[in-house]
Coordinates of C-alpha atoms and ligand atoms in Angstrom, one line a residue:
M1 CA 0.0 0.0 0.0
S2 CA 1.2 3.5 -0.8
I3 CA 1.3 6.4 1.7
A4 CA -1.4 8.2 -0.3
S5 CA -3.7 5.2 -0.2
N6 CA -3.1 4.7 3.6
I7 CA -4.1 8.3 4.2
Q8 CA -7.2 7.9 2.1
E9 CA -8.1 4.7 4.1
I10 CA -7.6 6.4 7.5
N11 CA -9.5 9.5 6.4
R12 CA -12.4 7.3 5.5
T13 CA -12.7 6.1 9.1
L14 CA -12.5 9.6 10.7
T15 CA -15.5 11.2 12.3
P16 CA -16.5 14.8 11.3
E17 CA -15.1 16.0 14.7
S18 CA -11.7 14.3 14.3
K19 CA -8.4 15.1 12.5
L20 CA -5.5 13.0 11.4
I21 CA -2.1 13.8 12.8
A22 CA 0.5 12.0 10.7
V23 CA 3.3 10.9 13.0
S24 CA 6.4 11.4 11.0
K25 CA 9.1 10.8 13.6
L26 CA 12.1 9.0 12.1
Q27 CA 10.5 9.3 8.6
S28 CA 12.5 11.1 5.8
P29 CA 11.5 14.4 4.3
E30 CA 10.8 12.4 1.1
S31 CA 8.2 10.2 2.9
I32 CA 6.6 13.3 4.5
M33 CA 6.4 14.9 1.0
Q34 CA 4.5 11.9 -0.3
A35 CA 1.9 12.4 2.5
Y36 CA 1.9 16.1 1.8
E37 CA 1.2 15.6 -1.9
A38 CA -1.7 13.4 -0.8
G39 CA -3.1 16.4 1.0
Q40 CA -1.9 15.8 4.5
R41 CA -0.9 19.0 6.4
R42 CA -0.7 18.0 10.1
F43 CA 2.4 16.2 11.2
G44 CA 3.5 15.0 14.6
E45 CA 7.2 14.8 15.8
S46 CA 8.7 13.7 19.1
R47 CA 12.1 15.3 19.0
A48 CA 12.8 19.0 18.9
Q49 CA 15.9 18.9 16.8
E50 CA 14.4 16.5 14.2
M51 CA 11.2 18.6 14.0
T52 CA 13.2 21.9 13.6
A53 CA 15.4 20.3 10.8
K54 CA 12.3 19.1 8.9
H55 CA 10.5 22.4 9.3
K56 CA 13.4 24.1 7.6
V57 CA 13.3 22.0 4.5
L58 CA 9.6 21.3 4.1
P59 CA 6.6 23.5 2.9
D60 CA 5.6 26.4 5.1
D61 CA 1.9 25.4 5.3
I62 CA 2.7 22.3 7.3
E63 CA 1.2 22.3 10.8
W64 CA 3.8 20.9 13.2
H65 CA 2.6 19.1 16.3
F66 CA 5.0 18.2 19.0
I67 CA 4.0 14.9 20.7
G68 CA 7.1 13.7 22.6
H69 CA 8.7 14.5 25.9
L70 CA 10.0 18.0 25.5
Q71 CA 13.0 19.0 27.6
R72 CA 12.8 22.6 28.9
N73 CA 16.1 23.6 27.3
K74 CA 14.7 22.6 23.8
V75 CA 11.5 24.6 24.0
K76 CA 13.0 27.7 22.4
Y77 CA 13.9 25.9 19.2
I78 CA 10.3 24.9 18.3
I79 CA 8.4 27.9 19.7
P80 CA 8.7 30.1 16.6
F81 CA 6.9 27.6 14.3
V82 CA 5.1 24.9 16.3
S83 CA 1.3 24.7 15.8
L84 CA 0.4 22.7 18.9
I85 CA 2.4 21.2 21.7
Q86 CA 0.4 18.1 22.6
S87 CA 2.7 16.7 25.3
V88 CA 2.9 19.3 28.1
D89 CA 3.6 16.9 30.9
S90 CA 4.4 19.2 33.9
P91 CA 3.7 22.7 35.3
A92 CA 7.3 23.6 34.8
L93 CA 7.2 22.8 31.1
L94 CA 4.1 24.9 30.6
E95 CA 5.8 27.9 32.3
E96 CA 8.9 27.5 30.1
I97 CA 6.8 27.4 27.0
N98 CA 5.0 30.6 28.2
K99 CA 8.3 32.3 28.8
S100 CA 9.7 31.4 25.4
A101 CA 6.4 32.3 23.7
E102 CA 6.5 35.7 25.3
K103 CA 9.9 36.4 23.9
T104 CA 8.7 35.5 20.4
S105 CA 5.3 37.4 20.9
R106 CA 3.4 34.2 20.3
L107 CA 0.4 32.6 21.8
V108 CA 1.2 28.9 21.7
P109 CA -1.6 26.3 21.8
C110 CA -1.0 23.4 24.2
L111 CA -2.5 20.1 25.3
L112 CA -1.9 18.7 28.7
Q113 CA -0.7 15.1 28.6
V114 CA -2.4 12.8 31.0
H115 CA -0.9 9.5 32.2
I116 CA -3.8 7.0 31.7
A117 CA -1.9 3.8 30.9
R118 CA -0.9 1.1 33.3
E119 CA 2.7 1.1 32.2
K120 CA 5.0 3.0 34.5
S121 CA 6.0 6.3 32.9
K122 CA 7.7 9.4 34.2
F123 CA 5.7 11.6 31.8
G124 CA 2.2 13.1 32.1
F125 CA 0.0 14.4 34.8
T126 CA -1.9 11.7 36.7
P127 CA -5.6 12.4 36.8
D128 CA -5.3 13.6 40.4
E129 CA -2.3 15.9 39.6
L130 CA -4.2 17.3 36.6
K131 CA -7.2 18.2 38.7
Q132 CA -5.0 19.8 41.4
F133 CA -3.2 21.8 38.8
M134 CA -6.4 23.1 37.2
Q135 CA -7.8 23.9 40.7
E136 CA -4.7 25.7 41.9
G137 CA -5.1 28.1 39.0
S138 CA -1.6 29.5 38.3
W139 CA -2.0 28.5 34.6
K140 CA -4.5 31.3 34.2
K141 CA -1.7 33.8 34.6
L142 CA 0.3 32.4 31.7
G143 CA -0.7 34.8 28.9
H144 CA 1.3 33.3 26.1
V145 CA 0.0 29.7 26.2
R146 CA -3.5 28.6 25.6
L147 CA -4.9 25.3 26.7
H148 CA -6.7 23.5 23.9
G149 CA -7.4 20.2 25.5
L150 CA -5.9 16.9 26.7
M151 CA -3.7 14.2 25.2
G152 CA -3.1 10.6 26.4
M153 CA -1.8 7.2 25.4
A154 CA -3.5 4.0 26.4
T155 CA -1.7 0.9 27.7
F156 CA 0.1 -1.1 25.0
T157 CA -2.0 -4.2 25.2
D158 CA -4.3 -6.5 23.2
N159 CA -6.9 -6.1 25.8
M160 CA -9.2 -3.7 24.0
D161 CA -11.6 -3.4 26.9
Q162 CA -8.9 -2.0 29.0
V163 CA -7.9 0.4 26.2
R164 CA -11.5 1.6 25.9
Q165 CA -11.7 2.1 29.7
E166 CA -8.6 4.3 29.6
F167 CA -9.9 6.4 26.7
R168 CA -13.2 6.8 28.5
L169 CA -11.4 8.0 31.7
L170 CA -9.6 10.6 29.6
R171 CA -12.8 11.8 27.9
H172 CA -14.5 12.1 31.3
L173 CA -11.5 14.2 32.6
F174 CA -11.7 16.3 29.5
E175 CA -15.4 17.0 29.9
E176 CA -15.0 17.7 33.6
I177 CA -12.3 20.2 33.0
R178 CA -14.0 21.8 30.0
S179 CA -17.2 22.4 32.0
G180 CA -15.3 23.5 35.1
Y181 CA -12.9 26.0 33.6
F182 CA -13.6 26.5 29.9
S183 CA -17.4 26.9 29.6
K184 CA -16.8 30.3 28.0
D185 CA -13.7 29.4 26.0
E186 CA -14.3 27.5 22.9
S187 CA -10.6 26.8 22.2
F188 CA -10.6 24.0 24.8
K189 CA -12.0 21.4 22.5
E190 CA -9.3 18.8 21.6
L191 CA -9.0 15.3 22.9
S192 CA -6.0 13.7 21.3
M193 CA -6.1 10.0 21.7
G194 CA -5.6 6.9 19.5
M195 CA -2.5 5.6 17.6
T196 CA -2.2 2.8 14.9
G197 CA -3.2 0.0 17.2
D198 CA -6.2 1.6 18.9
Y199 CA -7.5 4.6 17.0
Q200 CA -10.8 3.0 15.9
I201 CA -11.6 2.7 19.6
A202 CA -10.4 6.2 20.4
L203 CA -12.7 7.6 17.7
Q204 CA -15.7 5.7 19.2
E205 CA -14.8 7.2 22.6
G206 CA -14.7 10.8 21.3
S207 CA -11.2 11.5 20.1
T208 CA -10.7 14.7 18.0
M209 CA -7.1 13.9 17.0
V210 CA -5.7 10.6 16.1
R211 CA -1.9 10.4 16.0
I212 CA -1.0 7.7 13.4
G213 CA 2.5 6.7 12.3
T214 CA 2.9 3.0 11.5
A215 CA -0.5 2.6 9.6
L216 CA 0.4 5.5 7.4
F217 CA 4.2 5.3 6.8
G218 CA 4.8 1.6 7.6
V219 CA 7.0 0.3 10.4
R220 CA 9.7 2.7 11.6
E221 CA 13.3 1.6 11.5
K222 CA 14.0 2.4 15.1
G223 CA 11.2 2.1 17.6
E224 CA 10.3 4.7 20.1
Ligands
PLP301 C1 5.0 7.3 18.0 C2 3.8 7.9 18.6 C3 2.6 7.8 17.9 C4 2.3 7.0 16.7 O1 2.5 5.6 16.9 P1 2.0 4.5 15.8 O2 1.8 3.3 16.6 O3 3.2 4.4 14.9 O4 0.8 5.0 15.1 C5 1.5 8.4 18.5 N1 1.6 9.2 19.6 C6 2.8 9.3 20.3 C7 2.8 10.2 21.5 C8 3.9 8.7 19.7 O5 5.1 8.8 20.4

């Protein structure tokens, strides 16, 4: 199957509320151009350096989404051009993004990453940490970032009931936070969940952004 036909195939399964983010980490600019020529404009990358290098050589109308763990000392490289930072996994990172965005006079859209999977991971707010962070309210003073929603990854498992439960938990958190803090702010509307192995379930559970690499480009050379 070609990249173009994979994109067509995935687009056919999307709901009217959902968008495809083509996860292009470790893919060459040539592969990205094949997706681009098939009409794809939103791409997800997980390393600051790699995303910056690709941004330089690829068309300007690409929307770059950052989806990996972002170190604070790398923030400044992506701030001038990033469309959405999906993986804000700590209060300190959000503050750093705000500081860097202020220097560039940008308002940077962000999603907060929530740890919903059973695997141990250092990254992401737990549901309790997320609620505390929202409640505590210091995020409201950050004038150069705007919260657009939540992102999460389900457990890597064949147990699709468990995956569905985790997506459901994320959607409930999203709805709780939206009604609690964003009832007058329409930009809080994104729920980024679903990858190659589980995006059909994510769409059934209300995803607005599926992040798909393998089903689109084929298996990556080095896993991540
Ligand atoms: C790599 C990655 C994806 C895409 O994974 P596939 O299984 O190749 O579709 C999605 N989200 C994040 C955060 C990733 O790191």
